[in-house]
Tab-separated table of C-alpha atoms in Angstrom:
chain	number	residue	atom	x	y	z
H	196	MET	CA	100.346	125.327	129.399
H	197	SER	CA	100.209	122.662	132.020
H	198	GLY	CA	103.063	123.016	134.475
H	199	LEU	CA	105.132	125.397	132.328
H	200	PRO	CA	105.218	129.100	133.141
H	201	ALA	CA	106.159	131.426	130.303
H	202	THR	CA	108.770	133.322	132.323
H	203	THR	CA	111.712	132.101	134.330
H	204	GLY	CA	111.836	134.520	137.222
H	205	ALA	CA	115.545	133.648	137.250
H	206	GLY	CA	116.986	136.907	135.932
H	207	PRO	CA	119.728	137.236	133.325
H	208	GLU	CA	121.916	134.431	134.744
H	209	VAL	CA	120.871	130.781	134.928
H	210	SER	CA	123.014	127.856	136.071
H	211	VAL	CA	121.898	124.235	135.569
H	212	ASP	CA	123.299	120.797	134.920
H	213	LEU	CA	121.592	120.511	131.539
H	214	LEU	CA	120.267	123.040	129.053
H	215	ILE	CA	117.706	121.681	126.596
H	216	ILE	CA	117.228	123.770	123.465
H	217	GLY	CA	113.741	123.206	122.071
H	218	ALA	CA	110.440	122.768	123.937
H	219	GLY	CA	108.784	120.381	121.501
H	220	PRO	CA	107.829	116.817	122.473
H	221	THR	CA	111.436	115.549	122.504
H	222	GLY	CA	112.663	118.503	124.568
H	223	LEU	CA	109.804	118.214	127.082
H	224	TYR	CA	110.401	114.497	127.553
H	225	GLY	CA	114.131	115.176	127.888
H	226	ALA	CA	113.377	117.713	130.636
H	227	TYR	CA	111.379	115.151	132.577
H	228	TYR	CA	113.997	112.472	132.124
H	229	ALA	CA	116.850	114.762	133.195
H	230	GLY	CA	115.015	115.390	136.447
H	231	PHE	CA	114.463	111.665	136.860
H	232	ARG	CA	118.244	111.216	136.562
H	233	GLY	CA	118.795	113.821	139.280
H	234	MET	CA	119.843	116.766	137.120
H	235	SER	CA	118.732	120.374	137.231
H	236	VAL	CA	117.501	121.487	133.833
H	237	ALA	CA	116.534	124.560	131.823
H	238	VAL	CA	114.426	124.501	128.646
H	239	ALA	CA	114.852	127.305	126.095
H	240	ASP	CA	112.692	127.877	123.025
H	241	ALA	CA	112.323	130.810	120.648
H	242	LEU	CA	108.540	130.317	120.563
H	243	PRO	CA	106.396	131.723	123.398
H	244	GLU	CA	104.580	128.396	123.873
H	245	VAL	CA	105.731	124.838	124.398
H	246	GLY	CA	104.925	122.111	121.903
H	247	GLY	CA	106.998	123.070	118.870
H	248	GLN	CA	105.494	122.037	115.541
H	249	ILE	CA	102.502	120.344	117.184
H	250	THR	CA	101.279	123.507	118.900
H	251	ALA	CA	102.124	125.684	115.915
H	252	LEU	CA	100.723	123.530	113.122
H	253	TYR	CA	98.313	120.834	114.253
H	254	PRO	CA	97.182	121.140	117.896
H	255	GLU	CA	93.689	119.845	117.062
H	256	LYS	CA	94.703	116.918	114.861
H	257	LEU	CA	94.849	113.362	116.147
H	258	ILE	CA	98.232	111.619	116.389
H	259	TYR	CA	98.128	107.830	116.075
H	260	ASP	CA	101.731	106.645	116.460
H	261	VAL	CA	102.585	107.566	120.061
H	262	ALA	CA	102.941	104.554	122.341
H	263	GLY	CA	100.146	104.196	124.874
H	264	PHE	CA	97.661	106.339	122.936
H	265	PRO	CA	95.455	104.716	120.265
H	266	ALA	CA	94.872	108.323	119.221
H	267	VAL	CA	95.726	111.567	120.976
H	268	ARG	CA	94.954	115.174	120.081
H	269	GLY	CA	98.148	117.109	119.450
H	270	GLN	CA	97.596	119.685	122.189
H	271	ASP	CA	96.570	117.003	124.676
H	272	LEU	CA	99.875	115.232	124.071
H	273	VAL	CA	101.754	118.494	124.596
H	274	ASP	CA	99.809	119.138	127.819
H	275	ARG	CA	100.657	115.684	129.150
H	276	LEU	CA	104.329	116.098	128.270
H	277	ALA	CA	104.394	119.557	129.879
H	278	GLU	CA	102.831	118.171	133.038
H	279	GLN	CA	105.354	115.345	133.100
H	280	ALA	CA	108.254	117.774	132.551
H	281	GLY	CA	106.933	119.944	135.378
H	282	GLN	CA	107.819	117.179	137.841
H	283	SER	CA	111.477	118.070	137.271
H	284	ASN	CA	110.915	121.755	138.100
H	285	PRO	CA	112.828	122.997	135.043
H	286	VAL	CA	113.716	126.631	134.469
H	287	HIS	CA	111.657	127.739	131.478
H	288	LEU	CA	113.006	130.210	128.948
H	289	LEU	CA	110.163	130.566	126.459
H	290	GLY	CA	110.602	133.303	123.887
H	291	HIS	CA	114.387	132.867	124.268
H	292	GLY	CA	116.237	131.888	121.110
H	293	VAL	CA	119.714	130.548	121.895
H	294	THR	CA	122.204	132.407	119.712
H	295	ASP	CA	125.638	131.339	121.009
H	296	LEU	CA	127.249	128.301	122.617
H	297	ASP	CA	130.696	128.939	124.107
H	298	ASP	CA	133.015	126.432	125.746
H	299	ALA	CA	134.025	127.200	129.329
H	300	GLY	CA	136.081	124.287	130.592
H	301	GLU	CA	133.680	121.803	132.122
H	302	HIS	CA	130.693	123.924	131.157
H	303	ILE	CA	128.930	125.397	128.152
H	304	ILE	CA	127.773	129.018	128.311
H	305	ALA	CA	124.715	129.698	126.162
H	306	THR	CA	123.456	133.184	125.368
H	307	THR	CA	119.907	133.949	124.237
H	308	ASP	CA	118.638	136.715	121.978
H	309	VAL	CA	117.243	138.569	125.007
H	310	GLY	CA	120.591	138.561	126.804
H	311	THR	CA	120.123	135.686	129.251
H	312	ARG	CA	123.263	133.619	129.957
H	313	ILE	CA	122.874	129.955	130.841
H	314	THR	CA	125.793	128.049	132.314
H	315	ALA	CA	125.276	124.313	131.860
H	316	GLY	CA	127.324	121.171	132.273
H	317	ALA	CA	125.924	119.917	128.979
H	318	VAL	CA	123.524	120.926	126.217
H	319	LEU	CA	120.890	118.784	124.521
H	320	VAL	CA	119.642	120.264	121.238
H	321	CYS	CA	116.059	119.191	120.512
H	322	GLY	CA	115.262	121.941	118.053
H	323	GLY	CA	113.001	119.961	115.719
H	324	ILE	CA	113.642	121.344	112.258
H	325	GLY	CA	115.518	124.355	113.621
H	326	ASN	CA	114.243	127.866	114.253
H	327	PHE	CA	110.514	127.902	113.722
H	328	VAL	CA	108.983	131.356	113.410
H	329	PRO	CA	105.582	132.372	112.029
H	330	ARG	CA	105.202	134.295	108.784
H	331	GLU	CA	104.018	137.684	109.911
H	332	LEU	CA	100.789	139.317	108.831
H	333	PRO	CA	101.843	142.450	106.900
H	334	VAL	CA	99.464	144.693	108.874
H	335	GLY	CA	98.468	145.034	112.517
H	336	SER	CA	101.652	143.705	114.099
H	337	ASP	CA	101.198	146.103	117.027
H	338	TYR	CA	98.115	144.069	118.033
H	339	LEU	CA	100.180	140.931	118.673
H	340	GLY	CA	99.088	139.622	122.065
H	341	ARG	CA	96.086	141.951	121.997
H	342	GLY	CA	93.884	139.933	119.686
H	343	LEU	CA	96.377	139.005	116.965
H	344	ARG	CA	97.941	135.569	117.332
H	345	TYR	CA	99.776	133.069	115.151
H	346	PHE	CA	98.580	129.842	116.758
H	347	VAL	CA	95.801	128.740	119.110
H	348	PRO	CA	97.003	126.358	121.821
H	349	ARG	CA	93.753	126.846	123.764
H	350	LEU	CA	90.586	126.996	121.687
H	351	ASP	CA	88.408	127.882	124.675
H	352	GLU	CA	90.230	131.214	124.965
H	353	LEU	CA	88.249	132.297	121.891
H	354	THR	CA	84.842	131.113	123.092
H	355	GLY	CA	82.100	133.578	122.161
H	356	GLN	CA	84.396	135.768	120.074
H	357	ASP	CA	84.197	136.923	116.474
H	358	VAL	CA	87.289	135.336	114.935
H	359	VAL	CA	88.992	136.122	111.638
H	360	VAL	CA	91.323	133.359	110.412
H	361	VAL	CA	93.824	134.450	107.760
H	362	GLY	CA	95.365	131.818	105.506
H	363	GLY	CA	94.583	129.032	103.077
H	364	GLY	CA	96.463	126.005	104.365
H	365	ASP	CA	95.493	123.062	106.537
H	366	SER	CA	96.232	124.891	109.794
H	367	ALA	CA	93.984	127.831	108.898
H	368	LEU	CA	91.035	125.662	107.923
H	369	ASP	CA	91.533	123.204	110.800
H	370	TRP	CA	91.392	126.101	113.264
H	371	ALA	CA	88.330	127.538	111.533
H	372	LEU	CA	86.476	124.220	111.824
H	373	SER	CA	87.585	123.716	115.442
H	374	LEU	CA	86.475	127.224	116.424
H	375	GLU	CA	83.118	127.107	114.647
H	376	PRO	CA	81.226	125.361	117.500
H	377	ILE	CA	82.455	127.741	120.216
H	378	ALA	CA	83.054	131.123	118.546
H	379	SER	CA	80.348	133.692	117.930
H	380	SER	CA	81.445	133.806	114.283
H	381	VAL	CA	84.366	132.567	112.190
H	382	THR	CA	85.519	134.138	108.937
H	383	VAL	CA	88.317	132.749	106.769
H	384	VAL	CA	90.193	135.307	104.660
H	385	HIS	CA	92.489	134.032	101.907
H	386	ARG	CA	94.212	136.044	99.213
H	387	ARG	CA	93.710	133.367	96.573
H	388	THR	CA	90.585	131.645	95.292
H	389	ARG	CA	92.081	128.182	95.709
H	390	PHE	CA	93.100	126.753	99.075
H	391	ARG	CA	96.271	124.796	99.807
H	392	ALA	CA	94.487	122.627	102.375
H	393	HIS	CA	93.345	119.052	101.876
H	394	GLU	CA	90.314	118.880	99.561
H	395	ARG	CA	88.120	117.193	102.183
H	396	THR	CA	88.918	119.926	104.717
H	397	VAL	CA	88.006	122.602	102.171
H	398	GLU	CA	84.681	120.857	101.541
H	399	GLN	CA	83.968	120.728	105.274
H	400	VAL	CA	84.608	124.459	105.621
H	401	HIS	CA	82.301	125.318	102.726
H	402	ALA	CA	79.612	123.091	104.234
H	403	SER	CA	79.915	124.759	107.641
H	404	SER	CA	78.754	128.132	108.962
H	405	VAL	CA	82.273	129.547	108.498
H	406	ARG	CA	82.226	132.601	106.237
H	407	VAL	CA	84.791	132.328	103.435
H	408	LEU	CA	86.170	135.460	101.741
H	409	THR	CA	88.380	134.873	98.677
H	410	PRO	CA	90.335	136.434	97.106
H	411	TYR	CA	90.645	138.956	99.950
H	412	GLU	CA	93.512	140.300	102.061
H	413	VAL	CA	93.594	141.989	105.436
H	414	GLU	CA	94.009	145.706	104.832
H	415	LYS	CA	93.670	147.048	108.361
H	416	ILE	CA	93.277	145.906	111.961
H	417	SER	CA	91.945	148.407	114.459
H	418	GLY	CA	90.626	148.671	117.995
H	419	ASP	CA	91.025	150.646	121.199
H	420	GLY	CA	93.652	148.683	123.106
H	421	SER	CA	92.713	145.349	121.554
H	422	VAL	CA	91.341	144.165	118.233
H	423	SER	CA	87.721	145.085	117.503
H	424	GLU	CA	87.593	145.423	113.715
H	425	VAL	CA	89.272	143.973	110.638
H	426	VAL	CA	88.959	145.542	107.202
H	427	VAL	CA	89.580	143.212	104.263
H	428	ALA	CA	90.008	144.213	100.641
H	429	GLY	CA	89.074	142.113	97.627
H	430	SER	CA	91.030	141.869	94.409
H	431	ASP	CA	88.270	143.896	92.754
H	432	GLY	CA	88.648	146.757	95.229
H	433	ASP	CA	85.673	145.725	97.372
H	434	ARG	CA	86.142	146.358	101.117
H	435	ILE	CA	84.383	144.614	103.980
H	436	SER	CA	84.516	145.585	107.654
H	437	LEU	CA	84.398	142.606	110.001
H	438	PRO	CA	83.804	142.705	113.765
H	439	ALA	CA	86.588	140.730	115.423
H	440	GLN	CA	88.063	140.234	118.854
H	441	SER	CA	90.657	137.759	117.590
H	442	VAL	CA	92.695	137.430	114.405
H	443	VAL	CA	94.457	134.105	113.817
H	444	ALA	CA	97.175	134.597	111.208
H	445	ALA	CA	97.815	131.050	109.978
H	446	LEU	CA	100.230	131.990	107.219
H	447	GLY	CA	102.707	129.212	107.807
H	448	PHE	CA	106.080	129.140	109.487
H	449	ILE	CA	109.631	129.706	108.369
H	450	ALA	CA	112.042	126.989	109.458
H	451	ASP	CA	115.806	127.290	109.220
H	452	LEU	CA	118.794	126.193	111.235
H	453	GLY	CA	119.536	129.782	112.245
H	454	PRO	CA	122.334	130.052	114.832
H	455	ILE	CA	122.824	126.267	114.859
H	456	GLU	CA	124.900	126.627	111.692
H	457	ARG	CA	127.378	128.791	113.636
H	458	TRP	CA	127.852	126.439	116.578
H	459	GLY	CA	130.654	124.410	114.992
H	460	LEU	CA	128.606	121.220	114.828
H	461	GLU	CA	129.049	118.666	112.068
H	462	LEU	CA	125.926	118.770	109.905
H	463	ARG	CA	124.441	116.377	107.389
H	464	ARG	CA	121.285	117.021	105.363
H	465	ARG	CA	120.706	120.185	107.421
H	466	ARG	CA	120.654	118.124	110.597
H	467	ILE	CA	123.143	117.666	113.419
H	468	LEU	CA	125.233	114.537	113.015
H	469	VAL	CA	125.375	112.410	116.200
H	470	ASP	CA	126.966	109.125	117.240
H	471	ARG	CA	125.213	106.179	118.878
H	472	THR	CA	125.173	108.002	122.248
H	473	MET	CA	123.612	111.126	120.660
H	474	ARG	CA	126.877	113.062	121.077
H	475	THR	CA	127.620	115.718	118.465
H	476	SER	CA	131.055	116.713	117.180
H	477	ARG	CA	131.343	119.218	120.063
H	478	GLU	CA	132.258	118.253	123.585
H	479	ARG	CA	129.289	118.335	125.982
H	480	VAL	CA	126.769	118.995	123.215
H	481	PHE	CA	124.208	116.316	122.357
H	482	ALA	CA	121.187	116.297	120.025
H	483	ALA	CA	117.942	114.326	119.776
H	484	GLY	CA	114.719	114.315	117.798
H	485	ASP	CA	114.160	115.585	114.268
H	486	ILE	CA	117.222	117.869	114.393
H	487	ALA	CA	119.568	114.896	114.951
H	488	ASP	CA	120.865	112.672	112.159
H	489	HIS	CA	122.571	109.281	112.208
H	490	ASP	CA	122.668	106.216	109.976
H	491	GLY	CA	119.255	104.584	109.836
H	492	LYS	CA	117.502	107.663	111.254
H	493	VAL	CA	113.687	107.599	111.282
H	494	SER	CA	111.878	110.800	112.288
H	495	LEU	CA	109.036	109.901	114.631
H	496	ILE	CA	107.913	111.454	117.912
H	497	SER	CA	108.335	108.098	119.652
H	498	ILE	CA	111.915	107.780	118.401
H	499	GLY	CA	112.646	111.302	119.616
H	500	PHE	CA	111.593	110.221	123.116
H	501	GLY	CA	114.021	107.300	123.008
H	502	GLU	CA	116.848	109.473	121.684
H	503	ALA	CA	116.262	112.016	124.463
H	504	ALA	CA	116.431	109.296	127.128
H	505	LEU	CA	119.585	107.845	125.556
H	506	ALA	CA	121.256	111.258	125.468
H	507	VAL	CA	120.263	112.132	129.039
H	508	ASN	CA	121.645	108.865	130.411
H	509	HIS	CA	125.007	109.474	128.762
H	510	ILE	CA	124.965	113.103	129.938
H	511	ALA	CA	124.269	111.973	133.509
H	512	SER	CA	127.345	109.726	133.410
H	513	LEU	CA	129.422	112.487	131.791
H	514	LEU	CA	128.573	115.039	134.483
H	515	ASP	CA	129.037	112.631	137.370
H	516	SER	CA	131.054	109.456	136.888
H	517	ALA	CA	129.438	108.058	140.025
H	518	ARG	CA	126.118	107.977	138.207
H	519	SER	CA	125.440	104.695	136.477
H	520	LEU	CA	124.761	104.757	132.757
H	521	THR	CA	121.932	102.299	133.473
H	522	PRO	CA	119.124	104.275	135.115
H	523	GLY	CA	117.018	101.461	136.491
H	524	HIS	CA	113.239	101.464	136.268
H	525	SER	CA	111.073	104.440	137.229
H	526	SER	CA	108.697	102.029	138.996
H	527	ASP	CA	111.505	101.246	141.448
H	528	VAL	CA	111.721	104.869	142.634
């Protein structure tokens, strides 16, 4: 992760001008822009990596509708945004799901699911489609971080390894194809005969050196300290032992609003309703990106960037009336 450490080093109490909830593209750009406007900022996300849906679902796919990039690989865009956000020296709270937002006069006090308290002058919710957690593999959960993973932000980490990819959707097969040139071996395990992925992607996998096992399920993951073997069982009772140093469980993600529904915000279509300044129905709480809704809303990454900048400019003026709502041009700095 360019410029973004996974831990805060700040202890259980954090105090900043602005708390951004969500470390996807909109949240990362908001973090940069808050620093540009002279604010201290913290970024909290329930996932252990930045990038939101991009990192979780399509880090290797090309994105064509981001200004300035004729085409950009998902993870490359996240890396650039993380590097840009790093200029603002934000406090990073990755693996911290915000559970509560409490009013405290001229501040909001946020509490995370690991007990960290963040005191902020304002909050900007950039939570994408809400809480975004991976569907867990039924076996081998104790190997998480020791060979078992739910997404692959850095393909080169698996260079030379025997990799087992579990799942039948686009993410599973995209990762299998991306890993094929650099891994020692790649095996796709899917519990059904048919795949959910795009037909062309399925054809590419079958035409590659990737081993495909269907209908099979992972029965056991084992290894001394880290993963070294995966046993899969077929629907006919057949069992195969696979050497593996990494297991990528691409079983999809569960998205829901989670604690957001308890924050007293006005919602519409399972999104947070905002006005033209990106303010929500709660004082000092703003929202931007896919989680925000307003008349004429269009959900695009590029629009999320604009909404984040709009929100941050109004937050800057809210926190300090001496700050102009008009930021000027970055080239003038």
